[in-house]
Short mmCIF file of C-alpha atoms in Angstrom, two decimals:
data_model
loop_
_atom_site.label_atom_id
_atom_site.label_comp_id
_atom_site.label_asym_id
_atom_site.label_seq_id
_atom_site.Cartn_x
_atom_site.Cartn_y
_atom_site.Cartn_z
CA UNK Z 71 16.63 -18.78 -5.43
CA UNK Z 72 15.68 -19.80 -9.01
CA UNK Z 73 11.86 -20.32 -10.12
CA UNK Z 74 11.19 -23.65 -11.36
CA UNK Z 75 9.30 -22.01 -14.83
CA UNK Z 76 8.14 -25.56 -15.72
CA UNK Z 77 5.98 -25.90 -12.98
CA UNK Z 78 4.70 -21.71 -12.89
CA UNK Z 79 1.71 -21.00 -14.63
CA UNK Z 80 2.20 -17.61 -17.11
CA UNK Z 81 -0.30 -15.69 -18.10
CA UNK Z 82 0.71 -12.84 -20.78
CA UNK Z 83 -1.11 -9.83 -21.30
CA UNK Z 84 0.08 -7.89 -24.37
CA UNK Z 85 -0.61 -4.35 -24.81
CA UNK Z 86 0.77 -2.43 -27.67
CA UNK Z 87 4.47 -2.52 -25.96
CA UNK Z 88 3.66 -3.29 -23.01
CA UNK Z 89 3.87 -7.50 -22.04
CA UNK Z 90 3.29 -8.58 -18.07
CA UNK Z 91 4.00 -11.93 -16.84
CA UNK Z 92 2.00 -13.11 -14.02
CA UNK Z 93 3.08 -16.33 -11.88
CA UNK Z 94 1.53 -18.96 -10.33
CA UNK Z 95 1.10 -17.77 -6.19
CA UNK Z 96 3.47 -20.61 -5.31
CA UNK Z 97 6.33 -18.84 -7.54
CA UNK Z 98 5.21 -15.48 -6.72
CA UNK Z 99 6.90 -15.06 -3.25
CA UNK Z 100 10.18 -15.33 -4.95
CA UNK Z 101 9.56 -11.99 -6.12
CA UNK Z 102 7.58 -10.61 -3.43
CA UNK Z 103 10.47 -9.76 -1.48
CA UNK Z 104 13.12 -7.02 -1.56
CA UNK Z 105 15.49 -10.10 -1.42
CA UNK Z 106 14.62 -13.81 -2.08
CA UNK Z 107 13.45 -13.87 1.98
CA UNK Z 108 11.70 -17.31 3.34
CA UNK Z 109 7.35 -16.54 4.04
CA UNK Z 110 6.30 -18.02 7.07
CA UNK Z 111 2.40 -17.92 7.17
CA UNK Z 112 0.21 -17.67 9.97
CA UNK Z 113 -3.16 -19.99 9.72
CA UNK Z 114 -5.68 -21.14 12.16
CA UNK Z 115 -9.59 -21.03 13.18
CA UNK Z 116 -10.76 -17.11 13.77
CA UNK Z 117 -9.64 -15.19 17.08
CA UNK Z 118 -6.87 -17.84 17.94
CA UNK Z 119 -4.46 -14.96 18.12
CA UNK Z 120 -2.85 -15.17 14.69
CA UNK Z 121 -3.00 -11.33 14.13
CA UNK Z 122 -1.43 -10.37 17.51
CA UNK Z 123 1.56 -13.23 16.97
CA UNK Z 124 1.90 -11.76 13.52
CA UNK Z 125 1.82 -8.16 15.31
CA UNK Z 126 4.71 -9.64 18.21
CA UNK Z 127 6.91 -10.96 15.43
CA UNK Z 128 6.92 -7.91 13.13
CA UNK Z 129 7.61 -5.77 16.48
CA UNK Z 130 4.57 -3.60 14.99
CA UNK Z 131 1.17 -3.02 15.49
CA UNK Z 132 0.36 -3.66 11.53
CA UNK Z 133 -2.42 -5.58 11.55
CA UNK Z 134 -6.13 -5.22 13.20
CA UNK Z 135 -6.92 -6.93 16.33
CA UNK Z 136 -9.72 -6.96 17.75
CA UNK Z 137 -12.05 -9.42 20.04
CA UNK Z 138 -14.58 -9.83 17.36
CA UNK Z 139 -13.76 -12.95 14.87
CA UNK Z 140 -13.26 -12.51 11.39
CA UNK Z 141 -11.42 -9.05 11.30
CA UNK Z 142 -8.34 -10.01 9.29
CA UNK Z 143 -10.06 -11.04 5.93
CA UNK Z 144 -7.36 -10.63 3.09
CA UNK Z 145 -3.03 -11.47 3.66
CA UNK Z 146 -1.79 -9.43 5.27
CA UNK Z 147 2.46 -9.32 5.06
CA UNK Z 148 5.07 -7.79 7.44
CA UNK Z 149 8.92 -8.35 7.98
CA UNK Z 150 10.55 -10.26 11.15
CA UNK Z 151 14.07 -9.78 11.65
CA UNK Z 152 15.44 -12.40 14.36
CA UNK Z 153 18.81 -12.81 15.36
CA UNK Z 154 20.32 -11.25 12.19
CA UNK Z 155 17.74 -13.78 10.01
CA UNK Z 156 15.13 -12.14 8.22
CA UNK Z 157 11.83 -13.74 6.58
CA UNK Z 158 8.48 -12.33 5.70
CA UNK Z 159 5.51 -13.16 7.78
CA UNK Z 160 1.79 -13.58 6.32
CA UNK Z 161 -0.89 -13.21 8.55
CA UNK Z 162 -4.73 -14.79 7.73
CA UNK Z 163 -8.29 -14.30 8.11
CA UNK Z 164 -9.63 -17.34 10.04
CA UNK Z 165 -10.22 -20.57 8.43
CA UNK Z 166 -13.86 -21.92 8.85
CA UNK Z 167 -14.20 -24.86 5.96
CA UNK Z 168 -17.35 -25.60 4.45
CA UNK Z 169 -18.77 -22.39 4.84
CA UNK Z 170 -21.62 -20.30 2.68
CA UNK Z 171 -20.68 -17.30 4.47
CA UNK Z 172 -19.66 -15.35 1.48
CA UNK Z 173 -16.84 -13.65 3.18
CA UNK Z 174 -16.15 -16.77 4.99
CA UNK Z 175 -15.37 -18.78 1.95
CA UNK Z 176 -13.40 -15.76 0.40
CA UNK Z 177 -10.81 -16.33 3.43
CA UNK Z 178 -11.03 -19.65 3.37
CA UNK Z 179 -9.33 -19.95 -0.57
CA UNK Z 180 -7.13 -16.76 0.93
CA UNK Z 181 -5.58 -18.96 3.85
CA UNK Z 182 -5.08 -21.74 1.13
CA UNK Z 183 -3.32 -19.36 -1.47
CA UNK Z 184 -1.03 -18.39 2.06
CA UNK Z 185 -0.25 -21.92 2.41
CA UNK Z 186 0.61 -22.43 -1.24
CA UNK Z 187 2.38 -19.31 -1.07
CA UNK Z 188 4.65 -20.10 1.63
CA UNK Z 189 7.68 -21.92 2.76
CA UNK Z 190 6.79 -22.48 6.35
CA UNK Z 191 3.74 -22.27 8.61
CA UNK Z 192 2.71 -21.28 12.01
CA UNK Z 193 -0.22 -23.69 12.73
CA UNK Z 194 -1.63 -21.58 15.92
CA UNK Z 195 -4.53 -23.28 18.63
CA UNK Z 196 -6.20 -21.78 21.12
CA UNK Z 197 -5.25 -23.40 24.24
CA UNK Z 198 -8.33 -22.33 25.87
CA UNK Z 199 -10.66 -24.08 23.29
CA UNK Z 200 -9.36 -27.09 23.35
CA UNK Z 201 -8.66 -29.37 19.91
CA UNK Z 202 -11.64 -28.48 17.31
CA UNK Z 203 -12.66 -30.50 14.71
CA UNK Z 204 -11.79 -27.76 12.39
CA UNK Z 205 -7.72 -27.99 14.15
CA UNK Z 206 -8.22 -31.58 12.48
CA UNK Z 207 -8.96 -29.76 9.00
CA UNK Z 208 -6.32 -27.64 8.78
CA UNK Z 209 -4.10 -30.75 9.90
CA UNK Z 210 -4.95 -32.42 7.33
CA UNK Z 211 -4.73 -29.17 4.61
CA UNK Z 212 -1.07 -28.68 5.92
CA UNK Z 213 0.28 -32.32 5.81
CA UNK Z 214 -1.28 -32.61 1.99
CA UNK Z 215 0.75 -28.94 1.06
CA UNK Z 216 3.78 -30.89 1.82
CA UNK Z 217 4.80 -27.61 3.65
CA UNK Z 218 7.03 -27.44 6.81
CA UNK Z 219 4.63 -26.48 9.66
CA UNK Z 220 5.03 -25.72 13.68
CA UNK Z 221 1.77 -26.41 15.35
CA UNK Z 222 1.73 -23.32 18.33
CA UNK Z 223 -0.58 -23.26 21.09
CA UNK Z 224 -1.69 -20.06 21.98
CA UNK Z 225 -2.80 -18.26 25.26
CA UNK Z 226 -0.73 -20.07 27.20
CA UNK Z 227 0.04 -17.29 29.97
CA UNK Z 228 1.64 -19.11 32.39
CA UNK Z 229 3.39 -22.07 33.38
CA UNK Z 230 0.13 -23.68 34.83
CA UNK Z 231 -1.60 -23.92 31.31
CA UNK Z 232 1.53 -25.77 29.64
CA UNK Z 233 -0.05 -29.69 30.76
CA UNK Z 234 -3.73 -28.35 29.02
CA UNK Z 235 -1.54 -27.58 25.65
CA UNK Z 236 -0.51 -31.04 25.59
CA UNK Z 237 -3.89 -32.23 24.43
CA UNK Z 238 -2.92 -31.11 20.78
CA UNK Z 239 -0.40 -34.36 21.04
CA UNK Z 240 -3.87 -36.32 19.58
CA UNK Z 241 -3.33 -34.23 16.20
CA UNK Z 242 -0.03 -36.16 15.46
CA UNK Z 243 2.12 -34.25 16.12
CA UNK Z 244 5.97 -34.64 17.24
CA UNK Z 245 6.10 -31.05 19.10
CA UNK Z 246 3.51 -28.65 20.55
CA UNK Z 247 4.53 -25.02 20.77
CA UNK Z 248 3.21 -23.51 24.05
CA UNK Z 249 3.52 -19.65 23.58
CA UNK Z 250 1.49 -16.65 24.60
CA UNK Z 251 1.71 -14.10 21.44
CA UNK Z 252 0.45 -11.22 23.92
CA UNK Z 253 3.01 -11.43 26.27
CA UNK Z 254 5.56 -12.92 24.03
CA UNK Z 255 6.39 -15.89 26.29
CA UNK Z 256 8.52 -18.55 24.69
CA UNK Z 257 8.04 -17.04 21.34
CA UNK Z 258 12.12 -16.98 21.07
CA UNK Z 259 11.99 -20.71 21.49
CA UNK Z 260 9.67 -20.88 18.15
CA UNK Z 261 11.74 -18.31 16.26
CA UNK Z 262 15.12 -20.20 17.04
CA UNK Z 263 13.74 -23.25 15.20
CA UNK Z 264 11.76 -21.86 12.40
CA UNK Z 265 14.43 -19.93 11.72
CA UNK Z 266 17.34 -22.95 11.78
CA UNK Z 267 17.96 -23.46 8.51
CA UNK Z 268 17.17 -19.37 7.48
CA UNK Z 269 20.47 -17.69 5.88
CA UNK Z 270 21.76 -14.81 7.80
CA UNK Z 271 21.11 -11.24 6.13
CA UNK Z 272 23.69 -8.78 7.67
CA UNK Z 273 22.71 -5.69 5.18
CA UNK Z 274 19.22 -5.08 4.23
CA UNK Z 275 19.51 -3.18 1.03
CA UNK Z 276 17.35 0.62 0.49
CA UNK Z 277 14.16 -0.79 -1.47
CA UNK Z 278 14.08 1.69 -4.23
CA UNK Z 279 11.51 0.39 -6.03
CA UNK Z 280 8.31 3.06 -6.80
CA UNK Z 281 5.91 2.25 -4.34
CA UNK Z 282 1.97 2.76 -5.63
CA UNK Z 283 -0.92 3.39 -3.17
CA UNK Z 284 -4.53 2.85 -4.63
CA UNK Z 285 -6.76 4.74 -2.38
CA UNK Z 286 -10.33 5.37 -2.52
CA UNK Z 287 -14.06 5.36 -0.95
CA UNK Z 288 -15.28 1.92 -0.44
CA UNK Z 289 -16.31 -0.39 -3.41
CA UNK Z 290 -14.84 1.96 -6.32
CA UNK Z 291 -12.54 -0.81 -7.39
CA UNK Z 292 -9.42 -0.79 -5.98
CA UNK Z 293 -8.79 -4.34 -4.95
CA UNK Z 294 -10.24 -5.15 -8.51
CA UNK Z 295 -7.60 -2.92 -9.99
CA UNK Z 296 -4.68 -4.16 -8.53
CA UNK Z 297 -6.06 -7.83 -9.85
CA UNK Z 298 -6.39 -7.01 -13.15
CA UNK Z 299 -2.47 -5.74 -13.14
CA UNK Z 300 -1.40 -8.65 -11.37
CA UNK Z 301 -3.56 -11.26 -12.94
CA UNK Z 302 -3.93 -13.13 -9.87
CA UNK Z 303 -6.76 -12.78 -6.94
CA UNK Z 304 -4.27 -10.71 -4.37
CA UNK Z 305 -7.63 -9.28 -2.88
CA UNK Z 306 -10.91 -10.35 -2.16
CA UNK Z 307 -13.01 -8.64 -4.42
CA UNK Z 308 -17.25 -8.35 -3.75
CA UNK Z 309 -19.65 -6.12 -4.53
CA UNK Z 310 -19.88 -5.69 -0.55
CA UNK Z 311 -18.35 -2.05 0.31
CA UNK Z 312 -15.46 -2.44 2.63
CA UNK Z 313 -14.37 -5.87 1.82
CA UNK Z 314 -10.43 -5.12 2.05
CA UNK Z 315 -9.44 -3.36 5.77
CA UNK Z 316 -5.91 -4.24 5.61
CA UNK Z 317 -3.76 -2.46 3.01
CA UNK Z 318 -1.64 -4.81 1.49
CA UNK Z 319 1.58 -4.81 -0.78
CA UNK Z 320 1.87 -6.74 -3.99
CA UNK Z 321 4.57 -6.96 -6.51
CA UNK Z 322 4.06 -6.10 -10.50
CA UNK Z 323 6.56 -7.31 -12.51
CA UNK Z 324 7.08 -4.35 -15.12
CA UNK Z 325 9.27 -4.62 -18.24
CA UNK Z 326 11.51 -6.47 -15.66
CA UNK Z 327 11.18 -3.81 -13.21
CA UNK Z 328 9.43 -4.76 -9.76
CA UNK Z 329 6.69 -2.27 -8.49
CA UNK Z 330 4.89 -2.48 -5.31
CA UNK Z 331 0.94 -2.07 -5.17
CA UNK Z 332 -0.38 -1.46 -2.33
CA UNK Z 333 -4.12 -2.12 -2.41
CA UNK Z 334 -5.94 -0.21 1.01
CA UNK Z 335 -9.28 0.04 2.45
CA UNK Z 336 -11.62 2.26 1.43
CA UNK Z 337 -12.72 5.17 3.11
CA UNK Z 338 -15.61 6.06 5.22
CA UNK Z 339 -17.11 8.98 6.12
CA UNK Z 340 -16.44 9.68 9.87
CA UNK Z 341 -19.89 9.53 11.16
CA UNK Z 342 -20.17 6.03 9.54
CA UNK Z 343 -17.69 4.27 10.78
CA UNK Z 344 -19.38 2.66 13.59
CA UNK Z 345 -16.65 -0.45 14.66
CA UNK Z 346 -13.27 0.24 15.83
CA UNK Z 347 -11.70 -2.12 12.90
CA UNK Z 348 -12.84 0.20 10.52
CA UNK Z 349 -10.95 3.26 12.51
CA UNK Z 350 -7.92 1.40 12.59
CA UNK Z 351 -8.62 0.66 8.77
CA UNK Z 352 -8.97 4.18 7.90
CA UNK Z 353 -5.53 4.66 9.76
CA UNK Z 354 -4.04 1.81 7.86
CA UNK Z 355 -4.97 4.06 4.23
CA UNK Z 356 -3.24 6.91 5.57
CA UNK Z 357 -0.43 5.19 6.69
CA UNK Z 358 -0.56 4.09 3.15
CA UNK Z 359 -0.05 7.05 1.50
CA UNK Z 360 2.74 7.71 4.06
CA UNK Z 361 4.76 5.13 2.92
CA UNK Z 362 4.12 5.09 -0.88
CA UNK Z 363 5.88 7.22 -3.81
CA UNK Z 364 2.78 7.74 -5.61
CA UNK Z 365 -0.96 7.81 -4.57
CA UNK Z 366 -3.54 6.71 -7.17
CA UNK Z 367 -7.05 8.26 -5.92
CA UNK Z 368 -9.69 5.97 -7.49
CA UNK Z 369 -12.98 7.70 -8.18
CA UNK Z 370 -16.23 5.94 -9.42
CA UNK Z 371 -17.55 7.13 -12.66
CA UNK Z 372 -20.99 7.11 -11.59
CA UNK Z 373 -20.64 8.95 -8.51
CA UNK Z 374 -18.06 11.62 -9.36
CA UNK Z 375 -16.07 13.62 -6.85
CA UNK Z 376 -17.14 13.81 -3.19
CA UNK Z 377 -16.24 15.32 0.18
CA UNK Z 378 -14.13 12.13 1.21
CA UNK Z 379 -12.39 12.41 -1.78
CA UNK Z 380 -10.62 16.08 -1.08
CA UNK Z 381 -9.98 14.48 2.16
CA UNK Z 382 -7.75 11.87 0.60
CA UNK Z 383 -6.18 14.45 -1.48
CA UNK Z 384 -5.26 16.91 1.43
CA UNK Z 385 -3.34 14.22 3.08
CA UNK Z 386 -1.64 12.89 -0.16
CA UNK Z 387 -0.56 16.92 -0.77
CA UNK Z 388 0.36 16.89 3.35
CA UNK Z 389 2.89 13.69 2.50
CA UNK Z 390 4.42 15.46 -0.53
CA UNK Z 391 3.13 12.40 -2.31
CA UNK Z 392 2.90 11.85 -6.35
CA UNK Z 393 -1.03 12.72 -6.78
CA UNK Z 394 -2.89 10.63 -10.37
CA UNK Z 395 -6.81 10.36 -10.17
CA UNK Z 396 -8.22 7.41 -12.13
CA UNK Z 397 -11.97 7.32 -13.49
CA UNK Z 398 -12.75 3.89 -12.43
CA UNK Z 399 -15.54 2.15 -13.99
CA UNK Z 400 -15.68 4.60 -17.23
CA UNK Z 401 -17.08 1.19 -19.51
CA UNK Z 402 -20.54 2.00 -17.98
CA UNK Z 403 -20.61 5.23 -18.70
CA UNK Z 404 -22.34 6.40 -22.08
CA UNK Z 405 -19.90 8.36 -23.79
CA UNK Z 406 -22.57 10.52 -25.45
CA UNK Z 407 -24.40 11.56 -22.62
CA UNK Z 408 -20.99 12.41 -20.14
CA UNK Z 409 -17.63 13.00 -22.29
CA UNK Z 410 -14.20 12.56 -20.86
CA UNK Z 411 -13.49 16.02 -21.09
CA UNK Z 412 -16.50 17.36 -19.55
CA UNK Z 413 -16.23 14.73 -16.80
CA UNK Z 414 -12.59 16.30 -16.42
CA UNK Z 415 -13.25 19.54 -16.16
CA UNK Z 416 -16.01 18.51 -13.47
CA UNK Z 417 -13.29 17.58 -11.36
CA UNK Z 418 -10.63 20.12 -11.94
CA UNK Z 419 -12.97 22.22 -10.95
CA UNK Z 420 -13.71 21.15 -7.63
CA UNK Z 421 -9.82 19.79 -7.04
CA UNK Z 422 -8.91 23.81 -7.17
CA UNK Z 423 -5.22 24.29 -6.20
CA UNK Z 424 -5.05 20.76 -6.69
CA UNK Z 425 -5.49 20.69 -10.51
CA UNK Z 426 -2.32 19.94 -11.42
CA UNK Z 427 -3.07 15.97 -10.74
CA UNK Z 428 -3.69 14.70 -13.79
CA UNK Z 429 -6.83 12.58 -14.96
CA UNK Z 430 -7.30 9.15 -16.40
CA UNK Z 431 -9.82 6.97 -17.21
CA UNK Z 432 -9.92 3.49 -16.73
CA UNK Z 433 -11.85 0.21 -16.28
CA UNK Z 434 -10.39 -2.23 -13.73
CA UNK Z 435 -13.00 -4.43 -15.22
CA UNK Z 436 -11.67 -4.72 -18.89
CA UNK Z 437 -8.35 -3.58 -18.43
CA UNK Z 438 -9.39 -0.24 -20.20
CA UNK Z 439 -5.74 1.93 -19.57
CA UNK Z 440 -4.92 0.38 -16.59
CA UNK Z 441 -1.17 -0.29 -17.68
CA UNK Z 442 -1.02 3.45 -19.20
CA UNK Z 443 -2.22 3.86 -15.66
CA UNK Z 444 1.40 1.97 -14.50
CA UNK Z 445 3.19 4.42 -17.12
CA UNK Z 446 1.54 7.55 -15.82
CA UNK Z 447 2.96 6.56 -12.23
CA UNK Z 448 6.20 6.02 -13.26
CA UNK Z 449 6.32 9.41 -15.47
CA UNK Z 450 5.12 10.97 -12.47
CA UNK Z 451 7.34 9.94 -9.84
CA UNK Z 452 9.80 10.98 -12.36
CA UNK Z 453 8.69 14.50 -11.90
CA UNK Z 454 9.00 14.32 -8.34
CA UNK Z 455 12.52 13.28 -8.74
CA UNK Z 456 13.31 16.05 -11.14
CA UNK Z 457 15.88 18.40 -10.19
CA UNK Z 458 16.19 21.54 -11.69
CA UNK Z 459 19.54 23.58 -11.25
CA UNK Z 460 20.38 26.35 -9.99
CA UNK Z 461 21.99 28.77 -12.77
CA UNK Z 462 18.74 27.92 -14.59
CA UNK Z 463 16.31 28.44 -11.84
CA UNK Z 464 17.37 31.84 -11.62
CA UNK Z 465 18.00 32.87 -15.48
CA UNK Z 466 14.44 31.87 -15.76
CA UNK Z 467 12.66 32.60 -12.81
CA UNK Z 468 14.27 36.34 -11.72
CA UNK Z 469 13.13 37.47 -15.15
CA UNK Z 470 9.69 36.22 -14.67
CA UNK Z 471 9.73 37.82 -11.03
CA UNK Z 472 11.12 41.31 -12.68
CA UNK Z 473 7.74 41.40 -15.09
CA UNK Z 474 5.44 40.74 -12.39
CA UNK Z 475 7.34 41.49 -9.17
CA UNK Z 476 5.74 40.72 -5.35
CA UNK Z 477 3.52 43.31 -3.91
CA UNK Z 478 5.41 45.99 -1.51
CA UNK Z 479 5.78 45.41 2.23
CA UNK Z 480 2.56 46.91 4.71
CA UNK Z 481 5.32 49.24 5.66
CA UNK Z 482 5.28 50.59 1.96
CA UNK Z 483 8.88 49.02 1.36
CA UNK Z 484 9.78 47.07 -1.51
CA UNK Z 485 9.93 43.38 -1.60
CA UNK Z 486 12.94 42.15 -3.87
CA UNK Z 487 13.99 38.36 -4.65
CA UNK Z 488 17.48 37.99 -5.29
CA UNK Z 489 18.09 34.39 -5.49
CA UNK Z 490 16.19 30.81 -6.31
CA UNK Z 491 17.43 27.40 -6.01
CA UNK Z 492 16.00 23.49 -5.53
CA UNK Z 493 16.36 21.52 -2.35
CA UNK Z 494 14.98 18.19 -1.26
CA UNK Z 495 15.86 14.78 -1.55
CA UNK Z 496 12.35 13.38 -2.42
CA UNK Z 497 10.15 15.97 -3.44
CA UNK Z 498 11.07 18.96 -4.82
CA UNK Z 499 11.16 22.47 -2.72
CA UNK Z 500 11.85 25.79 -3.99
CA UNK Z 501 13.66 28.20 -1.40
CA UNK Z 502 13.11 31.88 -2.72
CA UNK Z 503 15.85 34.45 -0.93
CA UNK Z 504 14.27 37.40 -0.12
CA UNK Z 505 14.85 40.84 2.39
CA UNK Z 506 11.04 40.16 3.30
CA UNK Z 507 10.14 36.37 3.48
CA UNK Z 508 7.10 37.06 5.73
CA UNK Z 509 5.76 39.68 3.67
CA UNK Z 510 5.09 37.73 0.52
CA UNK Z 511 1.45 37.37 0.21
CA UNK Z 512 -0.39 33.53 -0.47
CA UNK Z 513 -1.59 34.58 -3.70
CA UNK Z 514 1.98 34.99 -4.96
CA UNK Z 515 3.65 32.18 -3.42
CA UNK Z 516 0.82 30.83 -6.03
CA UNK Z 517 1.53 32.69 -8.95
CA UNK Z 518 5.35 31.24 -8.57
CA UNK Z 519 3.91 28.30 -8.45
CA UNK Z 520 1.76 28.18 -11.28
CA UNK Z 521 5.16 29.67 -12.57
CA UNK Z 522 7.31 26.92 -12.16
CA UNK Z 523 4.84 24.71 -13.44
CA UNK Z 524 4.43 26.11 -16.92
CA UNK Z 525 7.62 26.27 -17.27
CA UNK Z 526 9.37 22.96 -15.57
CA UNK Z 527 6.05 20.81 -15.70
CA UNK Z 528 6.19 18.90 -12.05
CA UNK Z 529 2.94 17.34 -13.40
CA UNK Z 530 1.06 14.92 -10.53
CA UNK Z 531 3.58 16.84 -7.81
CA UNK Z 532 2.95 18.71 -5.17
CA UNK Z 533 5.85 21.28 -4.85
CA UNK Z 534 7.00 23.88 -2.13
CA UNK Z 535 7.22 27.49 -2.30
CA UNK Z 536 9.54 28.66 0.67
CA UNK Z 537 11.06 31.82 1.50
CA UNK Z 538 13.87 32.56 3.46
CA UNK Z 539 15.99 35.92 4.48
CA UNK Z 540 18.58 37.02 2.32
#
């Protein structure tokens, strides 16, 4: 599928080497995609059901439902694979036009950016409410897009309710979709015909691209961030704290190289998250980190390194994941009064075992390092790649391990390694062969650590020490 470059809007940002092209939104799907798959969207007034269709057609529970209104604020995207067709699905917060609700209005130009975006949408109606005068809105938005659109009743549980969805006839409409997304009744009938004209996909290549998660407590700039490298709105950014729940997956295009961002929600303290979306949202950032290559832990300048924050880096070290933190914020900071290096050392010292993450500082703001940020990911999921062989592993290692051998066994016997070597397909491991693998001590599996990294680097990597019997 070719981009019509005429009609896409480019917006270059040169630093030193480094150029990015950002598109127009209604170009930017053809590169959202591991291949150039159609994006059906999913609009409609709040709690129609458009999150729990977009959960039934993704086969997933991927986005937050909930009975309150208003939960799904920013895009949220997922994959539907029907009958060998595949085609990315976009779910939306609920459209209320008009509105001064802050937030409100923020998903109202988010579910217009979706229809933009997209190739096809899912109109979906409550069949309960009735036809709203805001159904006659979005009518009206859709037929101006010049998008192809299925208008789908919702709710419609049983065969009883199928004469109320006719009502939605006074909209102008040729065909009314009577489905229930919970219970997945006649949703097959709507895939077969959105997806008529779809190509068939029998092979779904690996996505190899690297894979970025920007994590972080609440309001320390992550949506902002991943704006600034895109040059586009992808998030709705406030000064509210906890504006994004979703995490959601954007595509940088890098010295023609695609990279995925994925920008999450920010992180609460336990005792303070209070509504159940905000669990699931919490769960959504550590499925995150899960998923990604390399996790980018966004600290605020101006509050430094808390609790939360350790908490975030335990499960990034549990994953395996590439670790980089990133000083957000560091324009406001007076450089006299609060140096990089001192601030650096302020956090090494409380990351502990954790140090060897490395530091950068940044300002989402004005762009302040935030492509040396891109660089720094990609040099460190290089590390995590690196493979180190096995002839040199041990002419290096066993002499090290000679000079400073392990302690002797509690039985008084002595502990000998006799062999090293590198396993792992996506982070590296280091098996150590040994007579006594449960008789090596924690503070040495350290010190080979600390070893291995002086000598082979693995900067941004956590690595693992293992021992097994010779």
């Amino acid at each position: 599928m070719q981009v019509d470059f005429e009609s896409v809007k480019s917006l270059r940002l040169e630093c030193n080497h480094i150029v990015i092209q950002s598109f127009h939104y209604h170009a930017l799907f053809h590169y959202f995609a591991d291949m150039k798959l159609p994006l059906v969207a999913i609009v409609g007034r709040p709690n129609v059901g458009k999150s729990t269709l977009f959960n039934r057609l993704i086969g997933k529970r991927d986005a937050i439902v909930d009975d309150k209104s208003g939960v799904t604020r920013d895009r949220n995207y997922g994959e539907c694979d029907w009958n060998g067709k595949n085609f990315r699905v976009i779910d939306t917060g609920g459209y209320v036009p008009d509105s001064v609700d802050l937030f409100e209005a923020a998903i109202r130009e988010q579910v217009e950016l979706a229809v933009e975006e997209s190739d096809i949408i899912i109109f979906l109606v409550d069949v309960k409410a009735g036809v709203n005068p805001v159904d006659k809105t979005i009518i009206k938005l859709l037929r101006q897009s010049g998008k192809k659109y299925f208008l789908v009743v919702n709710k419609v549980d049983s065969e009883k309710q199928v004469a109320s969805a006719s009502e939605f006839y006074s909209l102008g409409i040729d065909r009314v979709y009577d489905i229930s997304a919970l219970s997945g009744r006649s949703t097959g009938d709507l895939l077969d015909d959105i997806t008529e004209n779809f190509l068939l996909d029998d092979q779904i290549p690996e996505d190899t691209r690297l894979k970025i998660a920007i994590v972080g407590r609440p309001n320390v700039g992550k949506s902002s961030l991943t704006n600034a490298l895109l040059g586009a709105e992808r998030s709705i950014v406030t000064n509210i704290p906890g504006t994004t729940r979703d995490s959601l997956d954007s595509v940088l295009k890098y010295y023609g190289e695609e990279i995925v961002l994925i920008d999450t929600a920010g992180l609460r303290k336990k005792k303070k998250v209070e509504e159940s979306i905000e669990f699931f949202s919490n769960l959504r950032t550590f499925k995150a980190i899960s998923e990604c290559d390399v996790t980018v832990l966004m600290l605020d300048a101006k509050t430094n390194f808390e609790k939360q924050d350790q908490k975030i880096i335990d499960e990034v070290v549990r994953w395996r994941k590439g670790l980089i933190i990133a000083i957000n914020k560091w324009d406001l900071i007076e450089k006299e009064t609060n140096t990089a290096r001192t601030f650096e050392l302020e956090v090494k010292d409380k990351l502990g075992t954790v140090d060897f993450a490395p530091l950068i500082f940044v300002s989402a703001l004005t762009k302040q390092r935030i492509y040396k940020l891109i660089d720094l990911c990609k040099k460190v999921q290089g590390e995590r790649s690196k493979k180190i062989t096995t002839s040199e592993l041990n002419d290096t290692l066993l002499p090290e391990i000679e000079r400073n051998p392990p302690p002797a066994s509690p039985t008084g016997k002595e502990v000998k390694i006799k062999f090293i070597t590198q396993v792992g397909d996506y982070y590296p491991i280091f098996l150590f062969f040994t007579n006594f693998p449960d008789q090596i001590p924690d503070n040495y599996r350290r010190f080979l650590e600390r070893t291995i990294r002086r000598i082979y680097g693995f900067e941004g990597v956590p690595i693992t020490v293992s021992f097994r019997q010779k």
